[in-house]
PDB file of C-alpha atoms in Angstrom:
ATOM      1  CA  ILE A   1     -23.133  16.346 -14.028  1.00  0.00           C
ATOM      2  CA  SER A   2     -25.501  18.985 -12.755  1.00  0.00           C
ATOM      3  CA  SER A   3     -28.767  17.704 -14.545  1.00  0.00           C
ATOM      4  CA  LEU A   4     -27.598  13.942 -13.524  1.00  0.00           C
ATOM      5  CA  ILE A   5     -30.393  13.865 -11.714  1.00  0.00           C
ATOM      6  CA  LEU A   6     -30.770   9.445 -12.538  1.00  0.00           C
ATOM      7  CA  PRO A   7     -31.900   7.905  -9.071  1.00  0.00           C
ATOM      8  CA  GLU A   8     -30.945   4.245 -10.883  1.00  0.00           C
ATOM      9  CA  LEU A   9     -27.638   4.958 -12.061  1.00  0.00           C
ATOM     10  CA  THR A  10     -25.066   2.377  -9.781  1.00  0.00           C
ATOM     11  CA  TRP A  11     -21.949   2.681 -11.761  1.00  0.00           C
ATOM     12  CA  LEU A  12     -20.297   6.148 -12.981  1.00  0.00           C
ATOM     13  CA  ASP A  13     -17.343   5.954 -15.341  1.00  0.00           C
ATOM     14  CA  LEU A  14     -16.350   8.928 -16.647  1.00  0.00           C
ATOM     15  CA  ALA A  15     -12.338   8.107 -16.238  1.00  0.00           C
ATOM     16  CA  GLU A  16     -10.044   9.453 -19.522  1.00  0.00           C
ATOM     17  CA  ASN A  17     -11.888  11.843 -20.914  1.00  0.00           C
ATOM     18  CA  ASN A  18     -11.127  15.602 -21.254  1.00  0.00           C
ATOM     19  CA  LEU A  19     -13.333  16.939 -18.729  1.00  0.00           C
ATOM     20  CA  TRP A  20     -11.960  19.972 -16.309  1.00  0.00           C
ATOM     21  CA  GLY A  21     -12.825  22.786 -14.196  1.00  0.00           C
ATOM     22  CA  PRO A  22     -14.696  22.418 -10.188  1.00  0.00           C
ATOM     23  CA  VAL A  23     -16.680  19.390  -9.551  1.00  0.00           C
ATOM     24  CA  PRO A  24     -20.272  20.472  -8.565  1.00  0.00           C
ATOM     25  CA  ARG A  25     -21.343  20.356  -5.282  1.00  0.00           C
ATOM     26  CA  GLY A  26     -23.744  18.891  -4.470  1.00  0.00           C
ATOM     27  CA  VAL A  27     -25.280  16.611  -7.248  1.00  0.00           C
ATOM     28  CA  THR A  28     -23.734  13.110  -5.999  1.00  0.00           C
ATOM     29  CA  PRO A  29     -25.908  12.636  -2.939  1.00  0.00           C
ATOM     30  CA  TYR A  30     -28.849  12.900  -5.790  1.00  0.00           C
ATOM     31  CA  LEU A  31     -27.574   9.906  -7.332  1.00  0.00           C
ATOM     32  CA  ARG A  32     -29.524   7.963  -4.649  1.00  0.00           C
ATOM     33  CA  LYS A  33     -27.631   4.199  -5.630  1.00  0.00           C
ATOM     34  CA  LEU A  34     -25.283   5.308  -7.106  1.00  0.00           C
ATOM     35  CA  ARG A  35     -22.357   2.916  -5.663  1.00  0.00           C
ATOM     36  CA  HIS A  36     -19.272   3.288  -7.530  1.00  0.00           C
ATOM     37  CA  ILE A  37     -17.960   6.783  -9.461  1.00  0.00           C
ATOM     38  CA  ASP A  38     -14.636   7.051 -11.623  1.00  0.00           C
ATOM     39  CA  ILE A  39     -13.811  10.411 -12.667  1.00  0.00           C
ATOM     40  CA  SER A  40     -10.327  10.136 -12.794  1.00  0.00           C
ATOM     41  CA  GLU A  41      -7.387  10.795 -15.708  1.00  0.00           C
ATOM     42  CA  ASN A  42      -9.275  14.411 -16.288  1.00  0.00           C
ATOM     43  CA  GLN A  43      -8.993  17.816 -15.858  1.00  0.00           C
ATOM     44  CA  PHE A  44     -10.809  18.551 -12.928  1.00  0.00           C
ATOM     45  CA  SER A  45      -9.672  21.474 -10.158  1.00  0.00           C
ATOM     46  CA  GLY A  46     -10.086  23.440  -7.130  1.00  0.00           C
ATOM     47  CA  HIS A  47     -11.354  21.918  -3.530  1.00  0.00           C
ATOM     48  CA  VAL A  48     -13.351  18.568  -3.958  1.00  0.00           C
ATOM     49  CA  ASP A  49     -16.220  18.066  -1.481  1.00  0.00           C
ATOM     50  CA  MET A  50     -16.148  14.176  -0.891  1.00  0.00           C
ATOM     51  CA  THR A  51     -20.141  14.324  -0.479  1.00  0.00           C
ATOM     52  CA  PHE A  52     -22.144  10.990  -1.619  1.00  0.00           C
ATOM     53  CA  SER A  53     -25.253   9.578  -1.185  1.00  0.00           C
ATOM     54  CA  THR A  54     -25.553   6.721   1.378  1.00  0.00           C
ATOM     55  CA  SER A  55     -24.981   4.123  -1.512  1.00  0.00           C
ATOM     56  CA  THR A  56     -21.583   5.062  -2.530  1.00  0.00           C
ATOM     57  CA  VAL A  57     -19.112   3.019  -1.741  1.00  0.00           C
ATOM     58  CA  HIS A  58     -15.657   3.181  -3.776  1.00  0.00           C
ATOM     59  CA  ALA A  59     -14.731   6.975  -5.828  1.00  0.00           C
ATOM     60  CA  ASN A  60     -11.609   7.269  -7.887  1.00  0.00           C
ATOM     61  CA  TYR A  61     -10.792  10.794  -8.371  1.00  0.00           C
ATOM     62  CA  SER A  62      -6.932  10.570  -8.985  1.00  0.00           C
ATOM     63  CA  HIS A  63      -5.261  11.743 -11.800  1.00  0.00           C
ATOM     64  CA  ASN A  64      -6.807  15.600 -12.008  1.00  0.00           C
ATOM     65  CA  LYS A  65      -5.806  18.718 -10.813  1.00  0.00           C
ATOM     66  CA  PHE A  66      -7.719  18.921  -7.405  1.00  0.00           C
ATOM     67  CA  THR A  67      -5.186  21.502  -4.969  1.00  0.00           C
ATOM     68  CA  SER A  68      -7.776  20.611  -1.900  1.00  0.00           C
ATOM     69  CA  ALA A  69     -10.057  17.986  -0.677  1.00  0.00           C
ATOM     70  CA  GLY A  70     -12.245  17.571   1.834  1.00  0.00           C
ATOM     71  CA  PHE A  71     -14.305  14.798   3.827  1.00  0.00           C
ATOM     72  CA  ASN A  72     -17.999  15.903   5.612  1.00  0.00           C
ATOM     73  CA  ALA A  73     -19.147  14.010   9.065  1.00  0.00           C
ATOM     74  CA  PHE A  74     -22.245  14.835   8.292  1.00  0.00           C
ATOM     75  CA  ASN A  75     -21.803  13.353   4.609  1.00  0.00           C
ATOM     76  CA  ALA A  76     -25.114  10.525   3.747  1.00  0.00           C
ATOM     77  CA  ALA A  77     -21.922   8.215   2.577  1.00  0.00           C
ATOM     78  CA  TYR A  78     -19.596   8.593   5.776  1.00  0.00           C
ATOM     79  CA  GLU A  79     -20.068   5.469   7.250  1.00  0.00           C
ATOM     80  CA  SER A  80     -20.770   3.914   4.001  1.00  0.00           C
ATOM     81  CA  MET A  81     -17.874   4.884   1.955  1.00  0.00           C
ATOM     82  CA  ARG A  82     -14.990   2.111   1.694  1.00  0.00           C
ATOM     83  CA  VAL A  83     -12.354   3.366  -1.172  1.00  0.00           C
ATOM     84  CA  VAL A  84     -11.657   6.999  -1.949  1.00  0.00           C
ATOM     85  CA  ASP A  85      -8.222   7.849  -4.040  1.00  0.00           C
ATOM     86  CA  LEU A  86      -7.422  11.258  -4.568  1.00  0.00           C
ATOM     87  CA  SER A  87      -3.879  10.169  -6.216  1.00  0.00           C
ATOM     88  CA  SER A  88      -1.742  11.926  -8.428  1.00  0.00           C
ATOM     89  CA  ASN A  89      -3.368  15.132  -7.978  1.00  0.00           C
ATOM     90  CA  ARG A  90      -2.104  18.631  -6.875  1.00  0.00           C
ATOM     91  CA  ILE A  91      -3.364  18.918  -3.165  1.00  0.00           C
ATOM     92  CA  LYS A  92      -1.188  21.066  -1.285  1.00  0.00           C
ATOM     93  CA  GLN A  93      -3.003  20.880   2.141  1.00  0.00           C
ATOM     94  CA  ALA A  94      -2.173  20.308   5.819  1.00  0.00           C
ATOM     95  CA  ALA A  95      -2.320  16.535   6.741  1.00  0.00           C
ATOM     96  CA  SER A  96      -4.062  17.538   9.659  1.00  0.00           C
ATOM     97  CA  GLN A  97      -6.948  19.215   7.247  1.00  0.00           C
ATOM     98  CA  VAL A  98      -6.606  16.438   4.922  1.00  0.00           C
ATOM     99  CA  PHE A  99      -7.212  13.505   7.514  1.00  0.00           C
ATOM    100  CA  PHE A 100      -9.847  15.499   9.108  1.00  0.00           C
ATOM    101  CA  ASN A 101     -13.543  13.776   9.531  1.00  0.00           C
ATOM    102  CA  ILE A 102     -12.618  10.228   7.648  1.00  0.00           C
ATOM    103  CA  PRO A 103     -14.849   8.140   7.378  1.00  0.00           C
ATOM    104  CA  PRO A 104     -14.613   5.804  10.193  1.00  0.00           C
ATOM    105  CA  ASN A 105     -15.296   2.542   7.518  1.00  0.00           C
ATOM    106  CA  LEU A 106     -12.555   3.123   4.499  1.00  0.00           C
ATOM    107  CA  GLU A 107     -10.942   0.588   4.113  1.00  0.00           C
ATOM    108  CA  GLU A 108      -7.900   2.375   0.903  1.00  0.00           C
ATOM    109  CA  LEU A 109      -7.561   5.500   1.274  1.00  0.00           C
ATOM    110  CA  ASN A 110      -4.420   6.625  -1.710  1.00  0.00           C
ATOM    111  CA  LEU A 111      -3.372  10.033  -1.420  1.00  0.00           C
ATOM    112  CA  SER A 112       0.212   9.341  -3.081  1.00  0.00           C
ATOM    113  CA  ASN A 113       1.676  11.727  -5.716  1.00  0.00           C
ATOM    114  CA  ASN A 114       0.352  15.535  -3.645  1.00  0.00           C
ATOM    115  CA  ASN A 115       1.827  17.828  -1.631  1.00  0.00           C
ATOM    116  CA  ILE A 116       0.294  17.083   1.773  1.00  0.00           C
ATOM    117  CA  ARG A 117       2.710  18.520   4.699  1.00  0.00           C
ATOM    118  CA  GLY A 118       2.918  18.292   8.553  1.00  0.00           C
ATOM    119  CA  ALA A 119       2.770  15.934  11.068  1.00  0.00           C
ATOM    120  CA  LEU A 120       0.200  13.304  10.617  1.00  0.00           C
ATOM    121  CA  PRO A 121      -2.852  13.652  13.429  1.00  0.00           C
TER     122      PRO A 121
END
C-alpha cells in the first residue's frame, strides 16, 4: 500500500484476502479523494492508527488481528469520518484509550467482539 498514491481513488476494497502485517502509517492521507476503505477479513495486526484524508467517511477494519487502535484529533478526517468498524479484532486496551479523540461527527462505531476493558469515559 505504501506506493498507492492514487489521487483520484474514491473506494478501496481489499476485504476477504490474505493480507497481513501492520497497516503502513501515513498512506491513507495521500489518497485525497478516498471516501470508503474496507480491509476487513484479512490478517492485519498490531496498532491501527485511524488517520485518513478529509474525504474519508467510512472505514471497515473488522475481522483482523489488530491489538490496539487510536484516533488522532489532528487527523484530516477528524471532522468528516462517519462510520468506523473495528469489530472482531484482538483489541486489548482500556476503554479510556480506545475512546480518546473519537471523531465528534461519528455516526457509527462498532467495537464489538474485542477485549476492551474498564469504565467508559
